Structures are given as structure tokens and as C-alpha cells.
mmCIF file of C-alpha atoms in Angstrom:
data_model
loop_
_atom_site.group_PDB
_atom_site.id
_atom_site.type_symbol
_atom_site.label_atom_id
_atom_site.label_comp_id
_atom_site.label_asym_id
_atom_site.label_seq_id
_atom_site.Cartn_x
_atom_site.Cartn_y
_atom_site.Cartn_z
ATOM 1 C CA UNK A 1 41.485 29.942 190.533
ATOM 2 C CA UNK A 2 44.227 32.361 188.817
ATOM 3 C CA UNK A 3 43.460 34.202 185.459
ATOM 4 C CA UNK A 4 45.585 34.096 182.437
ATOM 5 C CA UNK A 5 49.172 35.457 183.488
ATOM 6 C CA UNK A 6 49.658 39.130 181.223
ATOM 7 C CA UNK A 7 52.059 38.503 178.580
ATOM 8 C CA UNK A 8 54.477 40.623 178.740
ATOM 9 C CA UNK A 9 55.621 43.512 176.255
ATOM 10 C CA UNK A 10 59.202 41.826 175.303
ATOM 11 C CA UNK A 11 57.369 38.666 174.420
ATOM 12 C CA UNK A 12 54.794 40.054 172.181
ATOM 13 C CA UNK A 13 57.750 42.262 170.174
ATOM 14 C CA UNK A 14 59.650 38.986 169.804
ATOM 15 C CA UNK A 15 56.704 36.815 168.675
ATOM 16 C CA UNK A 16 55.690 39.706 166.169
ATOM 17 C CA UNK A 17 59.768 39.813 164.588
ATOM 18 C CA UNK A 18 59.542 35.704 164.470
ATOM 19 C CA UNK A 19 56.336 36.151 162.851
ATOM 20 C CA UNK A 20 57.762 38.331 160.489
ATOM 21 C CA UNK A 21 60.648 36.757 159.639
ATOM 22 C CA UNK A 22 57.938 33.786 158.899
ATOM 23 C CA UNK A 23 56.438 35.909 156.061
ATOM 24 C CA UNK A 24 59.629 37.058 155.066
ATOM 25 C CA UNK A 25 61.138 33.544 154.388
ATOM 26 C CA UNK A 26 58.303 32.820 152.420
ATOM 27 C CA UNK A 27 57.664 35.802 150.395
ATOM 28 C CA UNK A 28 61.571 35.207 149.377
ATOM 29 C CA UNK A 29 60.917 32.085 148.502
ATOM 30 C CA UNK A 30 57.975 32.449 146.638
ATOM 31 C CA UNK A 31 58.691 35.637 144.643
ATOM 32 C CA UNK A 32 61.217 33.730 142.551
ATOM 33 C CA UNK A 33 59.035 31.270 141.742
ATOM 34 C CA UNK A 34 56.014 33.517 140.730
ATOM 35 C CA UNK A 35 58.533 35.660 138.763
ATOM 36 C CA UNK A 36 59.999 33.024 136.877
ATOM 37 C CA UNK A 37 55.870 31.788 135.976
ATOM 38 C CA UNK A 38 55.398 35.348 134.289
ATOM 39 C CA UNK A 39 57.942 36.104 132.315
ATOM 40 C CA UNK A 40 57.830 32.458 130.703
ATOM 41 C CA UNK A 41 53.868 32.649 130.582
ATOM 42 C CA UNK A 42 54.263 36.559 129.138
ATOM 43 C CA UNK A 43 56.627 35.606 126.678
ATOM 44 C CA UNK A 44 55.518 32.014 125.905
ATOM 45 C CA UNK A 45 52.052 32.937 124.925
ATOM 46 C CA UNK A 46 52.962 34.501 121.791
ATOM 47 C CA UNK A 47 53.687 31.574 119.953
ATOM 48 C CA UNK A 48 51.776 29.058 121.881
ATOM 49 C CA UNK A 49 48.736 28.307 119.559
ATOM 50 C CA UNK A 50 47.873 24.789 117.634
ATOM 51 C CA UNK A 51 50.199 25.324 114.762
ATOM 52 C CA UNK A 52 53.121 25.301 117.518
ATOM 53 C CA UNK A 53 51.713 21.839 119.290
ATOM 54 C CA UNK A 54 50.894 20.143 116.088
ATOM 55 C CA UNK A 55 54.122 20.949 113.622
ATOM 56 C CA UNK A 56 57.969 20.156 113.807
ATOM 57 C CA UNK A 57 60.625 22.275 112.731
ATOM 58 C CA UNK A 58 61.499 20.004 109.762
ATOM 59 C CA UNK A 59 61.636 22.318 106.751
ATOM 60 C CA UNK A 60 61.646 25.361 108.733
ATOM 61 C CA UNK A 61 64.884 27.694 108.772
ATOM 62 C CA UNK A 62 66.055 29.310 111.944
ATOM 63 C CA UNK A 63 64.659 33.138 110.803
ATOM 64 C CA UNK A 64 61.644 31.385 109.434
ATOM 65 C CA UNK A 65 58.619 32.197 111.045
ATOM 66 C CA UNK A 66 55.941 29.121 111.835
ATOM 67 C CA UNK A 67 56.987 25.609 112.749
ATOM 68 C CA UNK A 68 56.332 23.877 116.096
ATOM 69 C CA UNK A 69 57.253 21.670 118.699
ATOM 70 C CA UNK A 70 55.510 18.517 117.749
ATOM 71 C CA UNK A 71 58.695 16.186 117.515
ATOM 72 C CA UNK A 72 60.021 17.347 121.001
ATOM 73 C CA UNK A 73 56.727 16.800 123.068
ATOM 74 C CA UNK A 74 56.664 13.531 121.521
ATOM 75 C CA UNK A 75 60.188 13.067 122.241
ATOM 76 C CA UNK A 76 59.900 14.198 125.731
ATOM 77 C CA UNK A 77 56.534 12.231 126.736
ATOM 78 C CA UNK A 78 58.222 8.782 125.297
ATOM 79 C CA UNK A 79 61.729 9.200 126.895
ATOM 80 C CA UNK A 80 59.854 9.813 130.285
ATOM 81 C CA UNK A 81 57.960 7.361 130.460
ATOM 82 C CA UNK A 82 60.553 4.912 129.476
ATOM 83 C CA UNK A 83 62.696 6.611 132.285
ATOM 84 C CA UNK A 84 59.814 5.907 134.897
ATOM 85 C CA UNK A 85 59.583 2.451 133.495
ATOM 86 C CA UNK A 86 62.510 1.399 133.977
ATOM 87 C CA UNK A 87 62.996 3.649 137.184
ATOM 88 C CA UNK A 88 60.016 2.752 139.687
ATOM 89 C CA UNK A 89 59.802 -0.575 139.850
ATOM 90 C CA UNK A 90 63.790 -0.780 140.524
ATOM 91 C CA UNK A 91 63.400 2.114 142.856
ATOM 92 C CA UNK A 92 60.349 0.501 144.202
ATOM 93 C CA UNK A 93 61.834 -3.202 145.230
ATOM 94 C CA UNK A 94 64.983 -1.557 146.647
ATOM 95 C CA UNK A 95 62.607 0.276 148.986
ATOM 96 C CA UNK A 96 60.722 -2.365 150.181
ATOM 97 C CA UNK A 97 63.870 -4.522 150.321
ATOM 98 C CA UNK A 98 65.638 -1.501 152.371
ATOM 99 C CA UNK A 99 62.488 -1.253 154.784
ATOM 100 C CA UNK A 100 60.742 -4.846 155.113
ATOM 101 C CA UNK A 101 63.766 -6.850 154.691
ATOM 102 C CA UNK A 102 66.871 -4.979 155.180
ATOM 103 C CA UNK A 103 66.984 -5.147 158.613
ATOM 104 C CA UNK A 104 70.005 -3.011 159.216
ATOM 105 C CA UNK A 105 72.443 -5.265 157.188
ATOM 106 C CA UNK A 106 75.373 -4.596 155.593
ATOM 107 C CA UNK A 107 74.138 -4.924 152.319
ATOM 108 C CA UNK A 108 71.160 -2.468 152.974
ATOM 109 C CA UNK A 109 73.826 -0.327 154.547
ATOM 110 C CA UNK A 110 75.595 -0.615 151.282
ATOM 111 C CA UNK A 111 72.450 0.221 149.182
ATOM 112 C CA UNK A 112 71.533 3.102 151.577
ATOM 113 C CA UNK A 113 75.333 5.024 150.741
ATOM 114 C CA UNK A 114 75.195 4.331 147.243
ATOM 115 C CA UNK A 115 71.288 5.551 146.568
ATOM 116 C CA UNK A 116 72.549 8.806 148.308
ATOM 117 C CA UNK A 117 76.042 8.961 146.204
ATOM 118 C CA UNK A 118 73.358 8.862 143.127
ATOM 119 C CA UNK A 119 71.394 11.503 144.810
ATOM 120 C CA UNK A 120 74.247 14.054 144.322
ATOM 121 C CA UNK A 121 75.464 12.555 140.613
ATOM 122 C CA UNK A 122 75.348 15.609 138.355
ATOM 123 C CA UNK A 123 73.163 15.602 135.066
ATOM 124 C CA UNK A 124 76.237 15.612 132.560
ATOM 125 C CA UNK A 125 77.736 12.682 134.553
ATOM 126 C CA UNK A 126 74.960 10.221 133.609
ATOM 127 C CA UNK A 127 74.878 11.267 130.055
ATOM 128 C CA UNK A 128 78.209 10.737 130.359
ATOM 129 C CA UNK A 129 78.353 7.202 131.674
ATOM 130 C CA UNK A 130 75.828 5.982 129.236
ATOM 131 C CA UNK A 131 77.035 7.876 125.781
ATOM 132 C CA UNK A 132 80.408 6.019 126.912
ATOM 133 C CA UNK A 133 79.046 2.297 127.354
ATOM 134 C CA UNK A 134 76.217 2.154 125.290
ATOM 135 C CA UNK A 135 77.103 4.154 122.077
ATOM 136 C CA UNK A 136 80.677 4.374 122.410
ATOM 137 C CA UNK A 137 81.330 0.820 123.460
ATOM 138 C CA UNK A 138 78.437 -0.982 122.601
ATOM 139 C CA UNK A 139 78.401 1.265 119.078
ATOM 140 C CA UNK A 140 74.179 1.762 119.627
ATOM 141 C CA UNK A 141 73.381 4.733 118.029
ATOM 142 C CA UNK A 142 72.267 8.067 119.320
ATOM 143 C CA UNK A 143 68.038 7.298 120.227
ATOM 144 C CA UNK A 144 65.502 8.185 122.877
ATOM 145 C CA UNK A 145 65.813 5.182 124.328
ATOM 146 C CA UNK A 146 69.602 5.886 125.376
ATOM 147 C CA UNK A 147 68.299 9.600 126.915
ATOM 148 C CA UNK A 148 65.717 7.291 128.865
ATOM 149 C CA UNK A 149 68.663 5.041 130.757
ATOM 150 C CA UNK A 150 70.194 8.347 131.532
ATOM 151 C CA UNK A 151 66.989 9.629 132.878
ATOM 152 C CA UNK A 152 66.485 6.414 134.529
ATOM 153 C CA UNK A 153 70.071 7.134 136.362
ATOM 154 C CA UNK A 154 68.604 10.269 137.766
ATOM 155 C CA UNK A 155 65.461 9.176 138.834
ATOM 156 C CA UNK A 156 65.798 6.311 141.106
ATOM 157 C CA UNK A 157 67.693 7.952 143.890
ATOM 158 C CA UNK A 158 64.818 10.224 144.330
ATOM 159 C CA UNK A 159 62.066 6.826 143.678
ATOM 160 C CA UNK A 160 64.156 5.146 146.246
ATOM 161 C CA UNK A 161 64.287 7.924 148.818
ATOM 162 C CA UNK A 162 60.562 9.009 148.399
ATOM 163 C CA UNK A 163 59.290 5.550 148.722
ATOM 164 C CA UNK A 164 61.396 4.425 151.294
ATOM 165 C CA UNK A 165 59.908 7.351 153.559
ATOM 166 C CA UNK A 166 56.392 6.949 152.743
ATOM 167 C CA UNK A 167 56.753 2.559 153.556
ATOM 168 C CA UNK A 168 58.363 3.861 157.027
ATOM 169 C CA UNK A 169 55.621 5.991 157.640
ATOM 170 C CA UNK A 170 53.063 3.062 157.389
ATOM 171 C CA UNK A 171 52.120 1.577 161.222
ATOM 172 C CA UNK A 172 53.615 -1.812 162.386
ATOM 173 C CA UNK A 173 49.978 -2.536 163.734
ATOM 174 C CA UNK A 174 48.757 -2.928 160.660
ATOM 175 C CA UNK A 175 51.954 -4.918 159.881
ATOM 176 C CA UNK A 176 51.074 -6.595 162.827
ATOM 177 C CA UNK A 177 47.284 -7.077 162.230
ATOM 178 C CA UNK A 178 47.955 -9.113 158.980
ATOM 179 C CA UNK A 179 50.558 -11.247 160.103
ATOM 180 C CA UNK A 180 48.462 -12.715 163.067
ATOM 181 C CA UNK A 181 45.757 -13.646 160.732
ATOM 182 C CA UNK A 182 48.262 -15.716 158.730
ATOM 183 C CA UNK A 183 49.207 -13.663 156.515
ATOM 184 C CA UNK A 184 52.256 -14.133 154.272
ATOM 185 C CA UNK A 185 54.952 -11.248 154.977
ATOM 186 C CA UNK A 186 55.090 -10.866 150.643
ATOM 187 C CA UNK A 187 50.915 -10.826 150.386
ATOM 188 C CA UNK A 188 50.791 -7.597 153.761
ATOM 189 C CA UNK A 189 53.694 -6.178 151.996
ATOM 190 C CA UNK A 190 51.331 -6.138 148.818
ATOM 191 C CA UNK A 191 47.716 -5.816 150.210
ATOM 192 C CA UNK A 192 48.723 -3.777 153.132
ATOM 193 C CA UNK A 193 51.640 -1.830 153.209
ATOM 194 C CA UNK A 194 51.480 -0.644 149.421
ATOM 195 C CA UNK A 195 48.167 0.680 149.244
ATOM 196 C CA UNK A 196 48.637 2.355 152.623
ATOM 197 C CA UNK A 197 51.788 4.252 151.160
ATOM 198 C CA UNK A 198 50.565 4.708 147.567
ATOM 199 C CA UNK A 199 49.342 7.950 147.546
ATOM 200 C CA UNK A 200 53.161 9.447 149.222
ATOM 201 C CA UNK A 201 54.532 6.972 146.525
ATOM 202 C CA UNK A 202 52.572 8.634 143.889
ATOM 203 C CA UNK A 203 53.762 12.203 145.075
ATOM 204 C CA UNK A 204 57.481 11.087 145.269
ATOM 205 C CA UNK A 205 57.707 9.593 141.439
ATOM 206 C CA UNK A 206 55.789 12.696 140.254
ATOM 207 C CA UNK A 207 58.560 14.736 142.160
ATOM 208 C CA UNK A 208 61.369 12.294 140.450
ATOM 209 C CA UNK A 209 59.587 12.665 136.663
ATOM 210 C CA UNK A 210 59.587 16.360 137.579
ATOM 211 C CA UNK A 211 63.559 16.727 137.989
ATOM 212 C CA UNK A 212 64.114 14.433 135.013
ATOM 213 C CA UNK A 213 61.520 16.233 132.189
ATOM 214 C CA UNK A 214 63.120 19.446 132.219
ATOM 215 C CA UNK A 215 66.940 17.962 132.070
ATOM 216 C CA UNK A 216 69.435 19.014 129.034
ATOM 217 C CA UNK A 217 72.687 17.803 129.386
ATOM 218 C CA UNK A 218 72.142 13.603 129.680
ATOM 219 C CA UNK A 219 69.637 13.902 126.273
ATOM 220 C CA UNK A 220 72.853 16.513 124.162
ATOM 221 C CA UNK A 221 74.937 13.287 124.784
ATOM 222 C CA UNK A 222 72.460 10.520 124.331
ATOM 223 C CA UNK A 223 69.450 11.729 122.162
ATOM 224 C CA UNK A 224 71.116 14.569 119.697
ATOM 225 C CA UNK A 225 69.652 16.874 117.670
ATOM 226 C CA UNK A 226 66.980 16.718 114.592
ATOM 227 C CA UNK A 227 64.156 19.066 113.042
ATOM 228 C CA UNK A 228 61.679 16.053 112.301
ATOM 229 C CA UNK A 229 59.405 13.783 113.955
ATOM 230 C CA UNK A 230 60.548 10.347 115.523
ATOM 231 C CA UNK A 231 58.024 8.528 116.933
ATOM 232 C CA UNK A 232 60.103 5.546 117.464
ATOM 233 C CA UNK A 233 62.590 5.773 120.581
ATOM 234 C CA UNK A 234 64.756 2.934 119.924
ATOM 235 C CA UNK A 235 66.152 3.979 116.397
ATOM 236 C CA UNK A 236 67.459 7.203 115.389
ATOM 237 C CA UNK A 237 68.026 10.659 117.327
ATOM 238 C CA UNK A 238 64.687 12.043 119.164
ATOM 239 C CA UNK A 239 64.404 15.639 120.271
ATOM 240 C CA UNK A 240 63.066 16.139 123.209
ATOM 241 C CA UNK A 241 61.340 19.793 124.719
ATOM 242 C CA UNK A 242 64.910 20.713 127.248
ATOM 243 C CA UNK A 243 67.105 20.237 123.847
ATOM 244 C CA UNK A 244 64.330 22.191 121.434
ATOM 245 C CA UNK A 245 64.216 24.965 124.310
ATOM 246 C CA UNK A 246 68.315 24.715 124.051
ATOM 247 C CA UNK A 247 68.640 24.606 120.346
ATOM 248 C CA UNK A 248 66.461 28.026 119.596
ATOM 249 C CA UNK A 249 67.456 29.953 122.665
ATOM 250 C CA UNK A 250 70.706 29.810 121.142
ATOM 251 C CA UNK A 251 69.659 31.235 117.493
ATOM 252 C CA UNK A 252 70.133 35.134 117.461
ATOM 253 C CA UNK A 253 66.616 35.752 115.976
ATOM 254 C CA UNK A 254 63.398 37.049 117.749
ATOM 255 C CA UNK A 255 61.196 33.906 116.157
ATOM 256 C CA UNK A 256 63.420 31.573 117.211
ATOM 257 C CA UNK A 257 63.694 33.293 120.849
ATOM 258 C CA UNK A 258 59.396 33.049 120.748
ATOM 259 C CA UNK A 259 59.854 29.161 120.193
ATOM 260 C CA UNK A 260 62.189 28.752 123.035
ATOM 261 C CA UNK A 261 59.824 30.498 125.249
ATOM 262 C CA UNK A 262 56.800 28.735 123.906
ATOM 263 C CA UNK A 263 58.597 25.656 124.604
ATOM 264 C CA UNK A 264 59.661 26.034 128.125
ATOM 265 C CA UNK A 265 55.816 27.177 129.006
ATOM 266 C CA UNK A 266 54.709 23.748 127.231
ATOM 267 C CA UNK A 267 57.411 21.928 129.684
ATOM 268 C CA UNK A 268 56.205 22.953 132.333
ATOM 269 C CA UNK A 269 52.277 22.607 131.305
ATOM 270 C CA UNK A 270 53.127 19.164 130.467
ATOM 271 C CA UNK A 271 54.683 18.622 134.120
ATOM 272 C CA UNK A 272 51.688 20.223 135.937
ATOM 273 C CA UNK A 273 49.122 17.850 133.720
ATOM 274 C CA UNK A 274 51.104 14.890 134.697
ATOM 275 C CA UNK A 275 51.133 15.740 138.485
ATOM 276 C CA UNK A 276 47.660 16.923 138.298
ATOM 277 C CA UNK A 277 46.388 13.233 137.103
ATOM 278 C CA UNK A 278 48.933 11.583 139.142
ATOM 279 C CA UNK A 279 47.171 13.273 142.300
ATOM 280 C CA UNK A 280 43.745 12.277 140.663
ATOM 281 C CA UNK A 281 44.707 9.288 140.618
ATOM 282 C CA UNK A 282 46.097 8.567 144.302
ATOM 283 C CA UNK A 283 43.147 10.107 145.489
ATOM 284 C CA UNK A 284 41.234 7.571 143.971
ATOM 285 C CA UNK A 285 43.425 4.839 145.086
ATOM 286 C CA UNK A 286 43.551 6.238 148.478
ATOM 287 C CA UNK A 287 42.608 3.790 151.252
ATOM 288 C CA UNK A 288 40.599 6.152 153.035
ATOM 289 C CA UNK A 289 38.170 6.297 150.137
ATOM 290 C CA UNK A 290 37.268 2.831 150.219
ATOM 291 C CA UNK A 291 35.509 3.031 153.541
#
């Protein structure tokens, strides 16, 4: 028996060099993220209090202290919820068709092409489309619903692509075993395929939510500004946290700038909280947990 061959000095040097490059790449990716989080947290904590979370800007001047982003928080939650209700079912059904029924046909190839095109569409284009069609042509007013329509256009490609990849990862053996028992295809998809891919689909949906939650350009042209609380997303202008941050950051005084930083911190916390809730739901509904 021969012993383990001695590793040459040159190979050791190359290994350490590549290992150092990996650590350097990790640091280059993490340092900007940590610096942004530190900057937002350190500047946003000054106004992160109960008043900020429970009061609107109604009656608060640009230079006045106080006020809050309650109206913007409500607007963001309602707009993202409506956008998710539109884009998630459409995106999921599209992914199911591409994976289970498309079979590489002309229609499935066309759908994949347009999904790829929509993935690269700038957010301002989605806002312009809704503004031109929904508001100018059809004559509807600025509203949270119009903003949700624009956000759903941005969410759909991400939902389709993530759900498609997760469905393709489901082993064909599970499908064939179900078919061998005489189970219909639609029932196999509903009872076998979707539960197996559920965790990945939820993660993809949260990536889509995180992408659109901070969009400002579509909301500028569809939702408009308001300092009052509007709980009805279908009637009248409705504020959102990205618009709130944009509006306050544009005001040349320290009190408004502090509100902008706190609004950005609140938006980050909302996205993190939604992500945590989605992960808990995915863990609770994971197939392995039922065994």
C-alpha cells in the first residue's frame, strides 16, 4: 500500500491564494450590506418611536417636529398585499403550465420569452403603463389599487421564474408513483408537486415582495402623495413608505431627514418581518415535518 502523496508547495500556495480570493469576495459582498444597515439603523433610531408608528403627517409642517408614517405603512401593506393577490396566482399558474403542460411547445416558448423580457423591464415603465392606460385612457383616479397594478407587473416575472425552478426540482419519481396509483394529473399537481415545492415557492414570492416593497417610481405616477390616512386603496391618493422616504428626504431640514431615515428603517423591518413570517409558514407546511 502506498501512503498519501505529499502535496507540493506550489499547490498549497495556489490553494491558499484561491481561498483568500473567496474570503475577499465574501467581504466585498458583505461590507456594503453591513454599512447600509448600520447607516440606516444609526440614523433611523432617532425617530423610531410610538408616535412615528401611530401618527400621520396631517397638519405637520415641513419644519415641524413630530408626525409619523402610519399612513405610509398602511398604504405599503395594502398595496403590496393587493399586488401579491394579483401576481402570485397568475405567476404560479403560469409556472405550472410551463413545467407540467408546456412540453416545449410554441406557446410555452413564447411565454418564457415574454417572462424574460418582463424581468428586465424598468420599474418606471410599469408605472408609466398603468398611468397611461388606467388613469389617462380609462379615467380612473390615483389610488393604491393603481399602484398595486404597477407593482404586480414587476412581481409576476420573479414569481414565475422562482416557482418554475422549484417545480422542476420535484423528482419525476413522485409524479410517476402518483400516476401509477391512478391519480389524475391535476390532483397529482395539487397533492404531490405543489406541497413538495411549497417552501421554495414561498421563498420566491418573498423575493418578489422584497423587490417591489421599496419601489418608488411606479408609485409616483399611480398613487401620488397624501399626508392623510387613507385606508381605502381603491379611492383617492394613498401614501407608501417609499414615497414617504422620497418626500421627506427632498425637504431641506433635519427633522424631515430624520423622518426619511426612520421611514427607510421601518420599510426594512417590514420586509424582514414578512420574510420571517413566510419562513415560519414554509417550515410549518414542509412535507418533511409531516412525517
